[in-house]
Amino acid sequence: DVQLQASGGGLVQVGGSLNLSCVTSGFSFDALAIAWFRQAPGKDREPVSCISSGDGGIWYADSAKGRFSISRDNAKNTAYLQMNELRTEDTAVYYCNANTGVLLEGFYCQGFGYPRDHWGQGTQVTVSS
């Protein structure tokens, strides 16, 4: 079975940091793009960051630039989202996604293979003032 297990969320004060992890199994992790999405109360789900397979590059939402860092360890089938300088508006459920390609504001986050789109269960991030 395909599994994406997001973890690392929690309650943190403004200015603090969290490191989210996405441990996966059941699919070809290294062939897919890995994206982090978030959904805040009353808002649509939005992409936060994406890291391509291979040398395809990395994308960040404007709100995340300079504060967040996405990475992946293909040997461990695991992706990460390091979040620093957290703000109250970062409060959301954060979801790990694996896909075969997504266009994000002109940047193509590349994956390979037959069309696939896998989602994890999400992890809650709450930033308090």
Short mmCIF file of C-alpha atoms in Angstrom, two decimals:
data_model
loop_
_atom_site.label_atom_id
_atom_site.label_comp_id
_atom_site.label_asym_id
_atom_site.label_seq_id
_atom_site.Cartn_x
_atom_site.Cartn_y
_atom_site.Cartn_z
CA ASP A 1 0.00 0.00 0.00
CA VAL A 2 1.04 3.57 -0.65
CA GLN A 3 1.76 5.39 2.58
CA LEU A 4 2.81 8.95 3.35
CA GLN A 5 3.13 9.64 7.05
CA ALA A 6 3.46 13.30 7.96
CA SER A 7 4.68 14.21 11.41
CA GLY A 8 6.46 16.93 13.33
CA GLY A 9 3.65 19.40 13.76
CA GLY A 10 2.68 20.89 17.05
CA LEU A 11 2.15 24.06 19.02
CA VAL A 12 4.86 26.70 18.72
CA GLN A 13 5.15 30.38 19.55
CA VAL A 14 5.59 33.11 16.97
CA GLY A 15 9.20 33.12 15.79
CA GLY A 16 9.75 29.48 16.60
CA SER A 17 10.66 26.58 14.35
CA LEU A 18 9.35 23.16 13.41
CA ASN A 19 10.69 20.42 11.18
CA LEU A 20 8.04 18.37 9.43
CA SER A 21 8.81 14.89 8.15
CA CYS A 22 7.09 12.79 5.51
CA VAL A 23 8.03 9.12 5.71
CA THR A 24 6.81 7.21 2.67
CA SER A 25 6.56 3.68 1.36
CA GLY A 26 4.85 1.72 -1.38
CA PHE A 27 5.88 3.79 -4.39
CA SER A 28 8.95 4.94 -6.30
CA PHE A 29 9.82 7.87 -4.08
CA ASP A 30 12.84 9.04 -6.06
CA ALA A 31 10.83 9.31 -9.30
CA LEU A 32 8.21 11.70 -7.93
CA ALA A 33 8.06 15.33 -7.03
CA ILE A 34 7.36 15.95 -3.35
CA ALA A 35 5.20 18.88 -2.33
CA TRP A 36 3.97 20.28 0.93
CA PHE A 37 0.49 21.79 1.00
CA ARG A 38 -1.34 23.41 3.85
CA GLN A 39 -4.94 24.20 4.65
CA ALA A 40 -5.85 26.82 7.22
CA PRO A 41 -9.31 27.07 8.77
CA GLY A 42 -11.74 28.60 6.30
CA LYS A 43 -9.22 28.62 3.46
CA ASP A 44 -8.47 26.47 0.43
CA ARG A 45 -5.59 24.06 0.40
CA GLU A 46 -2.52 25.83 -0.96
CA PRO A 47 0.96 24.69 -2.00
CA VAL A 48 3.81 25.72 0.26
CA SER A 49 6.83 24.13 -1.39
CA CYS A 50 7.82 21.49 -3.90
CA ILE A 51 11.03 19.64 -4.64
CA SER A 52 11.46 17.93 -7.99
CA SER A 53 12.83 14.50 -8.66
CA GLY A 54 16.40 14.53 -9.90
CA ASP A 55 17.76 17.98 -10.71
CA GLY A 56 14.43 19.64 -11.44
CA GLY A 57 14.68 22.28 -8.74
CA ILE A 58 12.69 23.65 -5.82
CA TRP A 59 9.75 26.00 -5.50
CA TYR A 60 8.48 28.02 -2.54
CA ALA A 61 5.36 30.05 -2.10
CA ASP A 62 6.09 33.72 -1.53
CA SER A 63 4.95 33.39 2.06
CA ALA A 64 7.52 30.65 2.65
CA LYS A 65 10.55 32.13 0.91
CA GLY A 66 13.42 32.82 3.26
CA ARG A 67 11.76 30.98 6.14
CA PHE A 68 11.05 27.44 4.96
CA SER A 69 13.37 24.85 3.48
CA ILE A 70 12.27 21.68 1.70
CA SER A 71 14.55 18.69 1.33
CA ARG A 72 14.44 15.01 0.53
CA ASP A 73 16.47 11.94 1.36
CA ASN A 74 15.85 9.41 -1.38
CA ALA A 75 17.77 6.71 0.48
CA LYS A 76 15.24 7.01 3.32
CA ASN A 77 12.16 7.67 1.15
CA THR A 78 11.61 10.70 3.34
CA ALA A 79 10.98 14.39 2.74
CA TYR A 80 11.22 17.30 5.15
CA LEU A 81 9.97 20.82 5.57
CA GLN A 82 12.03 22.94 7.93
CA MET A 83 9.96 25.93 9.04
CA ASN A 84 11.59 28.87 10.76
CA GLU A 85 10.38 32.28 11.92
CA LEU A 86 6.87 30.94 12.18
CA ARG A 87 3.92 33.33 12.11
CA THR A 88 0.35 32.96 13.24
CA GLU A 89 -0.74 32.83 9.60
CA ASP A 90 1.30 29.63 9.20
CA THR A 91 -1.27 27.85 11.36
CA ALA A 92 -2.72 25.06 9.22
CA VAL A 93 -2.80 21.35 8.61
CA TYR A 94 0.26 20.52 6.53
CA TYR A 95 0.00 17.72 3.98
CA CYS A 96 2.74 15.80 2.22
CA ASN A 97 2.12 15.05 -1.46
CA ALA A 98 3.92 12.96 -4.05
CA ASN A 99 3.14 13.51 -7.70
CA THR A 100 4.33 13.14 -11.29
CA GLY A 101 4.48 16.86 -11.99
CA VAL A 102 2.79 20.06 -10.89
CA LEU A 103 2.92 23.60 -12.28
CA LEU A 104 3.34 26.18 -9.52
CA GLU A 105 3.24 29.83 -10.56
CA GLY A 106 5.34 29.20 -13.66
CA PHE A 107 7.67 26.66 -12.06
CA TYR A 108 7.27 23.05 -13.11
CA CYS A 109 7.97 20.71 -10.23
CA GLN A 110 8.89 17.56 -12.08
CA GLY A 111 8.16 13.91 -11.44
CA PHE A 112 8.10 10.86 -13.68
CA GLY A 113 6.02 7.83 -14.47
CA TYR A 114 2.38 7.16 -15.06
CA PRO A 115 0.12 9.83 -13.58
CA ARG A 116 0.05 9.56 -9.80
CA ASP A 117 -0.93 11.83 -6.96
CA HIS A 118 -0.47 10.53 -3.42
CA TRP A 119 -1.44 12.31 -0.20
CA GLY A 120 -0.54 11.90 3.41
CA GLN A 121 -2.85 12.37 6.36
CA GLY A 122 -1.51 15.76 7.40
CA THR A 123 -0.01 17.16 10.58
CA GLN A 124 -1.34 20.12 12.54
CA VAL A 125 0.83 23.19 12.98
CA THR A 126 -0.41 25.82 15.39
CA VAL A 127 1.49 29.08 15.88
CA SER A 128 0.44 31.14 18.85
CA SER A 129 1.14 34.76 19.67
#
